[in-house]
């Protein structure tokens, strides 16, 4: 791969490490939201750098929908064992069994929205006062409204019009009882920054990001990975294709892209040439124009 001047990545890295240390200084019970995707993997890498040689001083929190890729769960468990981190798992399956949420049915059924209740219940159970996430401002227009320290009220809800100014990297983490913050250390990173940083730091990522043969079907112009629990229409043919994931989430809404990229260099070249946004293949974002913002207001990641 062509050798780029990557000095800006060190500046982004320093900014993110500063945010992590601010979290440790201002909050009593933070956690790191871990999905097994590239952004949360980078968060773990940055957190290890921020507190080295000590271990990460807060647990990883994974909201398990029960419809995750097997590769994601294996990667999560292997990483936690490797770095000696504490793992907290919130189960959407348990939320359904306990009557907290109702499983969706039909062709477009997804558990992505159901994660919100499980997330808020887990934050309340463990009394987390800050949840560190991998949201980036270039991902989606609603996420562009986030601050580094994003306030949530006592119901876990987000009001984009009632956020605190962040001038000169001064972050205000003061809150009332029952409130918490979502913190986004890589807010100023782009998708290309993420991939170049993974390449520069030689960070291990799930095999899903590289090309592989998988059963897929096309729905409304989006290639979706097929799983036995998914309901397909008669017009939707399940075929095997050479694909990779560009972003990873619940199987039911994670779009895959036809690709032959089997190295980080190939992925970076592919991202540089694409004209489709990273979340352009997320089927859940197509439910409405304001799908992401509506979910975030209710407490989504």
PDB file of C-alpha atoms in Angstrom:
ATOM      1  CA  UNK A   1       0.000   0.000   0.000  1.00  0.00           C
ATOM      2  CA  UNK A   2       1.144   3.523  -0.731  1.00  0.00           C
ATOM      3  CA  UNK A   3       2.831   5.076   2.309  1.00  0.00           C
ATOM      4  CA  UNK A   4       0.661   7.922   3.542  1.00  0.00           C
ATOM      5  CA  UNK A   5       1.544  10.672   5.976  1.00  0.00           C
ATOM      6  CA  UNK A   6      -0.389   9.401   8.987  1.00  0.00           C
ATOM      7  CA  UNK A   7       0.646  12.072  11.508  1.00  0.00           C
ATOM      8  CA  UNK A   8      -2.996  13.128  11.822  1.00  0.00           C
ATOM      9  CA  UNK A   9      -3.789   9.676  13.229  1.00  0.00           C
ATOM     10  CA  UNK A  10      -1.425  10.313  16.145  1.00  0.00           C
ATOM     11  CA  UNK A  11      -3.251  13.579  16.825  1.00  0.00           C
ATOM     12  CA  UNK A  12      -6.601  11.768  16.798  1.00  0.00           C
ATOM     13  CA  UNK A  13      -5.132   9.058  19.015  1.00  0.00           C
ATOM     14  CA  UNK A  14      -3.912  11.648  21.531  1.00  0.00           C
ATOM     15  CA  UNK A  15      -7.310  13.354  21.596  1.00  0.00           C
ATOM     16  CA  UNK A  16      -9.090  10.044  22.211  1.00  0.00           C
ATOM     17  CA  UNK A  17      -6.677   9.040  24.974  1.00  0.00           C
ATOM     18  CA  UNK A  18      -7.272  12.422  26.611  1.00  0.00           C
ATOM     19  CA  UNK A  19     -11.032  11.773  26.549  1.00  0.00           C
ATOM     20  CA  UNK A  20     -10.557   8.333  28.122  1.00  0.00           C
ATOM     21  CA  UNK A  21      -8.522   9.828  30.951  1.00  0.00           C
ATOM     22  CA  UNK A  22     -11.153  12.531  31.476  1.00  0.00           C
ATOM     23  CA  UNK A  23     -13.764   9.789  31.845  1.00  0.00           C
ATOM     24  CA  UNK A  24     -11.642   8.028  34.461  1.00  0.00           C
ATOM     25  CA  UNK A  25     -11.187  11.323  36.311  1.00  0.00           C
ATOM     26  CA  UNK A  26     -14.801  12.515  36.260  1.00  0.00           C
ATOM     27  CA  UNK A  27     -16.918   9.368  36.614  1.00  0.00           C
ATOM     28  CA  UNK A  28     -17.132   6.685  39.272  1.00  0.00           C
ATOM     29  CA  UNK A  29     -18.565   3.725  37.315  1.00  0.00           C
ATOM     30  CA  UNK A  30     -17.908   3.998  33.570  1.00  0.00           C
ATOM     31  CA  UNK A  31     -18.164   1.139  31.081  1.00  0.00           C
ATOM     32  CA  UNK A  32     -17.111   0.646  27.472  1.00  0.00           C
ATOM     33  CA  UNK A  33     -19.834  -0.377  25.018  1.00  0.00           C
ATOM     34  CA  UNK A  34     -18.437  -3.282  23.012  1.00  0.00           C
ATOM     35  CA  UNK A  35     -20.164  -4.690  19.934  1.00  0.00           C
ATOM     36  CA  UNK A  36     -17.270  -6.595  18.408  1.00  0.00           C
ATOM     37  CA  UNK A  37     -17.167  -4.128  15.528  1.00  0.00           C
ATOM     38  CA  UNK A  38     -14.097  -2.221  14.370  1.00  0.00           C
ATOM     39  CA  UNK A  39     -14.950   1.014  16.209  1.00  0.00           C
ATOM     40  CA  UNK A  40     -15.380  -0.636  19.590  1.00  0.00           C
ATOM     41  CA  UNK A  41     -12.234  -2.691  18.968  1.00  0.00           C
ATOM     42  CA  UNK A  42     -10.335   0.548  18.412  1.00  0.00           C
ATOM     43  CA  UNK A  43     -11.816   1.909  21.656  1.00  0.00           C
ATOM     44  CA  UNK A  44     -10.397  -1.061  23.543  1.00  0.00           C
ATOM     45  CA  UNK A  45      -7.013  -0.522  21.890  1.00  0.00           C
ATOM     46  CA  UNK A  46      -7.027   3.186  22.811  1.00  0.00           C
ATOM     47  CA  UNK A  47      -8.164   2.458  26.364  1.00  0.00           C
ATOM     48  CA  UNK A  48      -5.285   0.024  26.837  1.00  0.00           C
ATOM     49  CA  UNK A  49      -2.885   2.730  25.661  1.00  0.00           C
ATOM     50  CA  UNK A  50      -4.497   5.342  27.908  1.00  0.00           C
ATOM     51  CA  UNK A  51      -4.004   3.305  31.095  1.00  0.00           C
ATOM     52  CA  UNK A  52      -0.972   1.158  30.274  1.00  0.00           C
ATOM     53  CA  UNK A  53       0.647  -0.648  32.063  1.00  0.00           C
ATOM     54  CA  UNK A  54      -2.494  -1.059  34.190  1.00  0.00           C
ATOM     55  CA  UNK A  55      -5.495  -2.937  32.839  1.00  0.00           C
ATOM     56  CA  UNK A  56      -8.517  -1.074  31.523  1.00  0.00           C
ATOM     57  CA  UNK A  57     -10.148   0.269  34.727  1.00  0.00           C
ATOM     58  CA  UNK A  58     -13.743  -0.392  33.671  1.00  0.00           C
ATOM     59  CA  UNK A  59     -15.722  -3.311  32.215  1.00  0.00           C
ATOM     60  CA  UNK A  60     -16.735  -3.929  28.623  1.00  0.00           C
ATOM     61  CA  UNK A  61     -20.516  -3.961  28.160  1.00  0.00           C
ATOM     62  CA  UNK A  62     -21.988  -5.997  25.312  1.00  0.00           C
ATOM     63  CA  UNK A  63     -25.706  -5.990  24.551  1.00  0.00           C
ATOM     64  CA  UNK A  64     -26.307  -9.447  23.092  1.00  0.00           C
ATOM     65  CA  UNK A  65     -29.355  -9.632  20.814  1.00  0.00           C
ATOM     66  CA  UNK A  66     -29.136 -13.401  20.437  1.00  0.00           C
ATOM     67  CA  UNK A  67     -28.899 -12.726  16.698  1.00  0.00           C
ATOM     68  CA  UNK A  68     -25.211 -11.868  16.535  1.00  0.00           C
ATOM     69  CA  UNK A  69     -22.723 -13.359  14.109  1.00  0.00           C
ATOM     70  CA  UNK A  70     -20.939 -16.339  15.657  1.00  0.00           C
ATOM     71  CA  UNK A  71     -17.644 -14.807  14.564  1.00  0.00           C
ATOM     72  CA  UNK A  72     -18.407 -11.672  16.601  1.00  0.00           C
ATOM     73  CA  UNK A  73     -19.088 -13.561  19.821  1.00  0.00           C
ATOM     74  CA  UNK A  74     -15.948 -15.664  19.444  1.00  0.00           C
ATOM     75  CA  UNK A  75     -13.845 -12.566  18.778  1.00  0.00           C
ATOM     76  CA  UNK A  76     -15.355 -10.857  21.839  1.00  0.00           C
ATOM     77  CA  UNK A  77     -14.611 -13.767  24.147  1.00  0.00           C
ATOM     78  CA  UNK A  78     -11.070 -14.240  22.811  1.00  0.00           C
ATOM     79  CA  UNK A  79     -10.281 -10.523  23.203  1.00  0.00           C
ATOM     80  CA  UNK A  80     -11.623 -10.348  26.766  1.00  0.00           C
ATOM     81  CA  UNK A  81      -9.516 -13.350  27.756  1.00  0.00           C
ATOM     82  CA  UNK A  82      -6.430 -11.946  26.011  1.00  0.00           C
ATOM     83  CA  UNK A  83      -6.473  -8.543  27.726  1.00  0.00           C
ATOM     84  CA  UNK A  84      -7.905  -9.706  31.061  1.00  0.00           C
ATOM     85  CA  UNK A  85     -10.913  -7.385  30.931  1.00  0.00           C
ATOM     86  CA  UNK A  86     -14.180  -7.698  32.800  1.00  0.00           C
ATOM     87  CA  UNK A  87     -17.166  -8.422  30.541  1.00  0.00           C
ATOM     88  CA  UNK A  88     -20.779  -7.528  31.329  1.00  0.00           C
ATOM     89  CA  UNK A  89     -23.439  -8.917  28.981  1.00  0.00           C
ATOM     90  CA  UNK A  90     -26.971  -7.590  28.707  1.00  0.00           C
ATOM     91  CA  UNK A  91     -29.270 -10.134  27.048  1.00  0.00           C
ATOM     92  CA  UNK A  92     -32.140  -9.121  24.761  1.00  0.00           C
ATOM     93  CA  UNK A  93     -33.348 -12.738  25.001  1.00  0.00           C
ATOM     94  CA  UNK A  94     -33.770 -12.283  28.755  1.00  0.00           C
ATOM     95  CA  UNK A  95     -35.570  -8.966  28.212  1.00  0.00           C
ATOM     96  CA  UNK A  96     -38.039 -10.772  25.940  1.00  0.00           C
ATOM     97  CA  UNK A  97     -38.506 -13.643  28.426  1.00  0.00           C
ATOM     98  CA  UNK A  98     -39.082 -11.168  31.282  1.00  0.00           C
ATOM     99  CA  UNK A  99     -41.692  -9.223  29.313  1.00  0.00           C
ATOM    100  CA  UNK A 100     -39.608  -6.065  29.112  1.00  0.00           C
ATOM    101  CA  UNK A 101     -39.818  -6.049  25.305  1.00  0.00           C
ATOM    102  CA  UNK A 102     -41.793  -7.901  22.646  1.00  0.00           C
ATOM    103  CA  UNK A 103     -39.959  -9.703  19.872  1.00  0.00           C
ATOM    104  CA  UNK A 104     -40.783  -8.349  16.430  1.00  0.00           C
ATOM    105  CA  UNK A 105     -42.337 -10.646  13.838  1.00  0.00           C
ATOM    106  CA  UNK A 106     -42.671 -10.528  10.067  1.00  0.00           C
ATOM    107  CA  UNK A 107     -40.234 -10.145   7.202  1.00  0.00           C
ATOM    108  CA  UNK A 108     -38.515  -7.048   8.595  1.00  0.00           C
ATOM    109  CA  UNK A 109     -38.312  -8.281  12.192  1.00  0.00           C
ATOM    110  CA  UNK A 110     -35.182  -7.127  13.991  1.00  0.00           C
ATOM    111  CA  UNK A 111     -33.953  -7.000  17.557  1.00  0.00           C
ATOM    112  CA  UNK A 112     -31.868  -3.910  16.926  1.00  0.00           C
ATOM    113  CA  UNK A 113     -34.464  -1.552  18.407  1.00  0.00           C
ATOM    114  CA  UNK A 114     -35.043  -3.886  21.367  1.00  0.00           C
ATOM    115  CA  UNK A 115     -31.444  -3.361  22.468  1.00  0.00           C
ATOM    116  CA  UNK A 116     -32.350   0.060  23.871  1.00  0.00           C
ATOM    117  CA  UNK A 117     -34.410  -1.333  26.746  1.00  0.00           C
ATOM    118  CA  UNK A 118     -31.779  -3.960  27.549  1.00  0.00           C
ATOM    119  CA  UNK A 119     -29.035  -1.328  27.463  1.00  0.00           C
ATOM    120  CA  UNK A 120     -30.863   1.046  29.806  1.00  0.00           C
ATOM    121  CA  UNK A 121     -31.811  -1.798  32.165  1.00  0.00           C
ATOM    122  CA  UNK A 122     -28.173  -2.953  32.308  1.00  0.00           C
ATOM    123  CA  UNK A 123     -26.896   0.583  32.917  1.00  0.00           C
ATOM    124  CA  UNK A 124     -29.390   0.896  35.774  1.00  0.00           C
ATOM    125  CA  UNK A 125     -28.565  -2.541  37.216  1.00  0.00           C
ATOM    126  CA  UNK A 126     -24.832  -1.869  37.359  1.00  0.00           C
ATOM    127  CA  UNK A 127     -25.192   1.855  38.152  1.00  0.00           C
ATOM    128  CA  UNK A 128     -22.953   2.882  35.269  1.00  0.00           C
ATOM    129  CA  UNK A 129     -22.652   6.674  35.125  1.00  0.00           C
ATOM    130  CA  UNK A 130     -20.837   6.829  31.770  1.00  0.00           C
ATOM    131  CA  UNK A 131     -21.044   4.513  28.769  1.00  0.00           C
ATOM    132  CA  UNK A 132     -18.188   4.929  26.286  1.00  0.00           C
ATOM    133  CA  UNK A 133     -19.194   4.260  22.691  1.00  0.00           C
ATOM    134  CA  UNK A 134     -17.622   4.194  19.248  1.00  0.00           C
ATOM    135  CA  UNK A 135     -19.967   6.638  17.507  1.00  0.00           C
ATOM    136  CA  UNK A 136     -18.359   8.892  14.915  1.00  0.00           C
ATOM    137  CA  UNK A 137     -19.765  12.132  13.518  1.00  0.00           C
ATOM    138  CA  UNK A 138     -19.262  11.053   9.906  1.00  0.00           C
ATOM    139  CA  UNK A 139     -21.431   7.941  10.269  1.00  0.00           C
ATOM    140  CA  UNK A 140     -24.893   9.439  10.244  1.00  0.00           C
ATOM    141  CA  UNK A 141     -26.523  12.871  10.529  1.00  0.00           C
ATOM    142  CA  UNK A 142     -27.980  12.237  14.003  1.00  0.00           C
ATOM    143  CA  UNK A 143     -24.571  11.207  15.346  1.00  0.00           C
ATOM    144  CA  UNK A 144     -23.118  14.435  13.990  1.00  0.00           C
ATOM    145  CA  UNK A 145     -25.114  16.212  16.717  1.00  0.00           C
ATOM    146  CA  UNK A 146     -23.347  14.403  19.546  1.00  0.00           C
ATOM    147  CA  UNK A 147     -20.796  15.961  21.884  1.00  0.00           C
ATOM    148  CA  UNK A 148     -17.820  14.037  23.261  1.00  0.00           C
ATOM    149  CA  UNK A 149     -19.684  13.992  26.617  1.00  0.00           C
ATOM    150  CA  UNK A 150     -23.325  13.430  25.663  1.00  0.00           C
ATOM    151  CA  UNK A 151     -25.794  13.894  28.516  1.00  0.00           C
ATOM    152  CA  UNK A 152     -28.680  11.469  29.126  1.00  0.00           C
ATOM    153  CA  UNK A 153     -31.525  12.247  31.517  1.00  0.00           C
ATOM    154  CA  UNK A 154     -32.840   9.991  34.297  1.00  0.00           C
ATOM    155  CA  UNK A 155     -34.848   8.037  31.699  1.00  0.00           C
ATOM    156  CA  UNK A 156     -31.756   7.473  29.552  1.00  0.00           C
ATOM    157  CA  UNK A 157     -33.060   9.797  26.852  1.00  0.00           C
ATOM    158  CA  UNK A 158     -31.069  12.186  24.689  1.00  0.00           C
ATOM    159  CA  UNK A 159     -32.095  15.753  23.874  1.00  0.00           C
ATOM    160  CA  UNK A 160     -29.897  17.085  21.045  1.00  0.00           C
ATOM    161  CA  UNK A 161     -30.990  20.651  21.860  1.00  0.00           C
ATOM    162  CA  UNK A 162     -29.936  20.395  25.496  1.00  0.00           C
ATOM    163  CA  UNK A 163     -26.250  19.459  25.316  1.00  0.00           C
ATOM    164  CA  UNK A 164     -23.338  21.255  26.914  1.00  0.00           C
ATOM    165  CA  UNK A 165     -20.792  23.342  25.026  1.00  0.00           C
ATOM    166  CA  UNK A 166     -17.319  21.844  24.744  1.00  0.00           C
ATOM    167  CA  UNK A 167     -14.858  24.670  24.257  1.00  0.00           C
ATOM    168  CA  UNK A 168     -11.086  24.102  24.316  1.00  0.00           C
ATOM    169  CA  UNK A 169     -11.574  20.410  25.181  1.00  0.00           C
ATOM    170  CA  UNK A 170     -13.196  21.215  28.510  1.00  0.00           C
ATOM    171  CA  UNK A 171     -15.749  18.518  29.270  1.00  0.00           C
ATOM    172  CA  UNK A 172     -18.547  18.921  31.812  1.00  0.00           C
ATOM    173  CA  UNK A 173     -19.512  15.577  33.337  1.00  0.00           C
ATOM    174  CA  UNK A 174     -21.652  16.934  36.166  1.00  0.00           C
ATOM    175  CA  UNK A 175     -24.996  15.183  36.484  1.00  0.00           C
ATOM    176  CA  UNK A 176     -27.940  14.642  38.794  1.00  0.00           C
ATOM    177  CA  UNK A 177     -28.813  11.362  40.494  1.00  0.00           C
ATOM    178  CA  UNK A 178     -30.015   8.792  37.958  1.00  0.00           C
ATOM    179  CA  UNK A 179     -28.555  10.568  34.938  1.00  0.00           C
ATOM    180  CA  UNK A 180     -25.610   9.314  32.917  1.00  0.00           C
ATOM    181  CA  UNK A 181     -23.408  10.218  29.978  1.00  0.00           C
ATOM    182  CA  UNK A 182     -22.530   8.590  26.695  1.00  0.00           C
ATOM    183  CA  UNK A 183     -18.945   9.390  25.788  1.00  0.00           C
ATOM    184  CA  UNK A 184     -17.566   9.222  22.232  1.00  0.00           C
ATOM    185  CA  UNK A 185     -13.733   9.379  22.177  1.00  0.00           C
ATOM    186  CA  UNK A 186     -13.448   8.849  18.407  1.00  0.00           C
ATOM    187  CA  UNK A 187     -16.047  11.456  17.436  1.00  0.00           C
ATOM    188  CA  UNK A 188     -13.603  13.263  15.137  1.00  0.00           C
ATOM    189  CA  UNK A 189     -12.434  10.125  13.334  1.00  0.00           C
ATOM    190  CA  UNK A 190     -13.654   9.143   9.869  1.00  0.00           C
ATOM    191  CA  UNK A 191     -14.161   5.633   8.527  1.00  0.00           C
ATOM    192  CA  UNK A 192     -10.924   5.995   6.574  1.00  0.00           C
ATOM    193  CA  UNK A 193      -9.094   7.111   9.734  1.00  0.00           C
ATOM    194  CA  UNK A 194     -10.331   3.975  11.496  1.00  0.00           C
ATOM    195  CA  UNK A 195      -9.090   1.645   8.782  1.00  0.00           C
ATOM    196  CA  UNK A 196      -5.738   3.408   8.426  1.00  0.00           C
ATOM    197  CA  UNK A 197      -5.260   3.274  12.202  1.00  0.00           C
ATOM    198  CA  UNK A 198      -6.067  -0.443  12.253  1.00  0.00           C
ATOM    199  CA  UNK A 199      -3.456  -0.897   9.514  1.00  0.00           C
ATOM    200  CA  UNK A 200      -0.876   1.306  11.243  1.00  0.00           C
ATOM    201  CA  UNK A 201      -1.304  -0.377  14.641  1.00  0.00           C
ATOM    202  CA  UNK A 202      -1.785  -3.886  13.219  1.00  0.00           C
ATOM    203  CA  UNK A 203      -5.003  -4.367  15.215  1.00  0.00           C
ATOM    204  CA  UNK A 204      -6.747  -7.722  14.945  1.00  0.00           C
ATOM    205  CA  UNK A 205     -10.346  -7.573  13.659  1.00  0.00           C
ATOM    206  CA  UNK A 206     -13.071 -10.211  13.083  1.00  0.00           C
ATOM    207  CA  UNK A 207     -12.866 -12.248   9.891  1.00  0.00           C
ATOM    208  CA  UNK A 208     -16.265 -10.836   8.867  1.00  0.00           C
ATOM    209  CA  UNK A 209     -14.542  -7.672   7.649  1.00  0.00           C
ATOM    210  CA  UNK A 210     -12.577  -9.646   5.048  1.00  0.00           C
ATOM    211  CA  UNK A 211     -14.057 -11.304   1.995  1.00  0.00           C
ATOM    212  CA  UNK A 212     -15.676 -14.702   2.564  1.00  0.00           C
ATOM    213  CA  UNK A 213     -18.376 -16.904   1.069  1.00  0.00           C
ATOM    214  CA  UNK A 214     -21.741 -16.466   2.797  1.00  0.00           C
ATOM    215  CA  UNK A 215     -25.399 -17.179   2.137  1.00  0.00           C
ATOM    216  CA  UNK A 216     -27.098 -13.861   1.376  1.00  0.00           C
ATOM    217  CA  UNK A 217     -30.258 -12.433  -0.158  1.00  0.00           C
ATOM    218  CA  UNK A 218     -31.157  -9.047  -1.584  1.00  0.00           C
ATOM    219  CA  UNK A 219     -33.861  -6.938   0.070  1.00  0.00           C
ATOM    220  CA  UNK A 220     -34.695  -3.503  -1.290  1.00  0.00           C
ATOM    221  CA  UNK A 221     -31.252  -3.159  -2.819  1.00  0.00           C
ATOM    222  CA  UNK A 222     -29.359  -4.273   0.301  1.00  0.00           C
ATOM    223  CA  UNK A 223     -27.547  -7.594   0.522  1.00  0.00           C
ATOM    224  CA  UNK A 224     -28.309  -9.186   3.885  1.00  0.00           C
ATOM    225  CA  UNK A 225     -26.629 -12.176   5.467  1.00  0.00           C
ATOM    226  CA  UNK A 226     -29.058 -15.081   5.743  1.00  0.00           C
ATOM    227  CA  UNK A 227     -29.680 -16.910   9.033  1.00  0.00           C
ATOM    228  CA  UNK A 228     -32.198 -19.686   9.867  1.00  0.00           C
ATOM    229  CA  UNK A 229     -34.299 -17.359  12.052  1.00  0.00           C
ATOM    230  CA  UNK A 230     -34.805 -14.847   9.217  1.00  0.00           C
ATOM    231  CA  UNK A 231     -38.028 -14.890   7.186  1.00  0.00           C
ATOM    232  CA  UNK A 232     -37.630 -14.322   3.450  1.00  0.00           C
ATOM    233  CA  UNK A 233     -40.204 -13.521   0.779  1.00  0.00           C
ATOM    234  CA  UNK A 234     -40.838 -15.831  -2.164  1.00  0.00           C
ATOM    235  CA  UNK A 235     -39.129 -13.277  -4.401  1.00  0.00           C
ATOM    236  CA  UNK A 236     -35.970 -13.216  -2.255  1.00  0.00           C
ATOM    237  CA  UNK A 237     -33.539 -15.907  -3.366  1.00  0.00           C
ATOM    238  CA  UNK A 238     -30.857 -17.070  -0.950  1.00  0.00           C
ATOM    239  CA  UNK A 239     -27.565 -17.426  -2.811  1.00  0.00           C
ATOM    240  CA  UNK A 240     -23.905 -17.794  -1.958  1.00  0.00           C
ATOM    241  CA  UNK A 241     -21.725 -14.778  -2.704  1.00  0.00           C
ATOM    242  CA  UNK A 242     -18.266 -13.506  -1.934  1.00  0.00           C
ATOM    243  CA  UNK A 243     -18.966 -10.664   0.500  1.00  0.00           C
ATOM    244  CA  UNK A 244     -17.638  -8.821   3.535  1.00  0.00           C
ATOM    245  CA  UNK A 245     -19.116  -6.692   6.310  1.00  0.00           C
ATOM    246  CA  UNK A 246     -18.395  -2.979   6.334  1.00  0.00           C
ATOM    247  CA  UNK A 247     -20.111  -2.480   9.679  1.00  0.00           C
ATOM    248  CA  UNK A 248     -21.210  -5.191  12.117  1.00  0.00           C
ATOM    249  CA  UNK A 249     -24.403  -5.370  14.157  1.00  0.00           C
ATOM    250  CA  UNK A 250     -27.427  -7.614  14.532  1.00  0.00           C
ATOM    251  CA  UNK A 251     -27.526 -10.109  11.626  1.00  0.00           C
ATOM    252  CA  UNK A 252     -31.046  -9.062  10.637  1.00  0.00           C
ATOM    253  CA  UNK A 253     -30.004  -5.502   9.782  1.00  0.00           C
ATOM    254  CA  UNK A 254     -26.308  -5.741   8.909  1.00  0.00           C
ATOM    255  CA  UNK A 255     -25.834  -5.301   5.197  1.00  0.00           C
ATOM    256  CA  UNK A 256     -22.920  -6.999   3.468  1.00  0.00           C
ATOM    257  CA  UNK A 257     -21.137  -5.825   0.341  1.00  0.00           C
ATOM    258  CA  UNK A 258     -19.848  -7.902  -2.569  1.00  0.00           C
ATOM    259  CA  UNK A 259     -16.078  -7.699  -2.235  1.00  0.00           C
ATOM    260  CA  UNK A 260     -12.834  -9.524  -2.893  1.00  0.00           C
ATOM    261  CA  UNK A 261     -10.881  -7.492  -0.293  1.00  0.00           C
ATOM    262  CA  UNK A 262      -8.877  -9.953   1.770  1.00  0.00           C
ATOM    263  CA  UNK A 263      -6.246  -7.599   3.212  1.00  0.00           C
ATOM    264  CA  UNK A 264      -6.330  -4.286   5.076  1.00  0.00           C
ATOM    265  CA  UNK A 265      -4.690  -2.641   2.080  1.00  0.00           C
ATOM    266  CA  UNK A 266      -7.531  -3.853  -0.153  1.00  0.00           C
ATOM    267  CA  UNK A 267     -10.157  -2.631   2.315  1.00  0.00           C
ATOM    268  CA  UNK A 268      -8.599   0.840   2.463  1.00  0.00           C
ATOM    269  CA  UNK A 269      -8.528   1.056  -1.338  1.00  0.00           C
ATOM    270  CA  UNK A 270     -12.160  -0.072  -1.467  1.00  0.00           C
ATOM    271  CA  UNK A 271     -13.277   2.516   1.094  1.00  0.00           C
ATOM    272  CA  UNK A 272     -11.378   5.260  -0.748  1.00  0.00           C
ATOM    273  CA  UNK A 273     -13.257   4.485  -3.958  1.00  0.00           C
ATOM    274  CA  UNK A 274     -16.770   3.949  -2.599  1.00  0.00           C
ATOM    275  CA  UNK A 275     -19.541   6.529  -2.893  1.00  0.00           C
ATOM    276  CA  UNK A 276     -21.878   4.804  -0.432  1.00  0.00           C
ATOM    277  CA  UNK A 277     -21.769   5.807   3.224  1.00  0.00           C
ATOM    278  CA  UNK A 278     -20.742   3.292   5.866  1.00  0.00           C
ATOM    279  CA  UNK A 279     -24.285   2.961   7.190  1.00  0.00           C
ATOM    280  CA  UNK A 280     -25.769   2.930   3.698  1.00  0.00           C
ATOM    281  CA  UNK A 281     -25.977  -0.835   4.033  1.00  0.00           C
ATOM    282  CA  UNK A 282     -27.646  -0.862   7.469  1.00  0.00           C
ATOM    283  CA  UNK A 283     -31.208  -1.988   6.802  1.00  0.00           C
ATOM    284  CA  UNK A 284     -32.509  -0.669  10.133  1.00  0.00           C
ATOM    285  CA  UNK A 285     -31.583   2.904   9.126  1.00  0.00           C
ATOM    286  CA  UNK A 286     -34.013   2.653   6.212  1.00  0.00           C
ATOM    287  CA  UNK A 287     -37.112   2.431   8.379  1.00  0.00           C
ATOM    288  CA  UNK A 288     -37.520   6.202   8.245  1.00  0.00           C
ATOM    289  CA  UNK A 289     -35.521   9.337   7.450  1.00  0.00           C
ATOM    290  CA  UNK A 290     -35.081  10.001  11.186  1.00  0.00           C
ATOM    291  CA  UNK A 291     -34.653   6.368  12.260  1.00  0.00           C
ATOM    292  CA  UNK A 292     -31.329   6.837  14.037  1.00  0.00           C
ATOM    293  CA  UNK A 293     -32.247  10.124  15.727  1.00  0.00           C
ATOM    294  CA  UNK A 294     -35.534   8.680  17.014  1.00  0.00           C
ATOM    295  CA  UNK A 295     -33.727   5.661  18.464  1.00  0.00           C
ATOM    296  CA  UNK A 296     -31.040   7.805  20.054  1.00  0.00           C
ATOM    297  CA  UNK A 297     -33.610  10.056  21.725  1.00  0.00           C
ATOM    298  CA  UNK A 298     -35.029   6.956  23.383  1.00  0.00           C
ATOM    299  CA  UNK A 299     -31.662   5.811  24.689  1.00  0.00           C
ATOM    300  CA  UNK A 300     -30.051   3.923  21.798  1.00  0.00           C
ATOM    301  CA  UNK A 301     -26.260   3.732  21.458  1.00  0.00           C
TER     302      UNK A 301
END
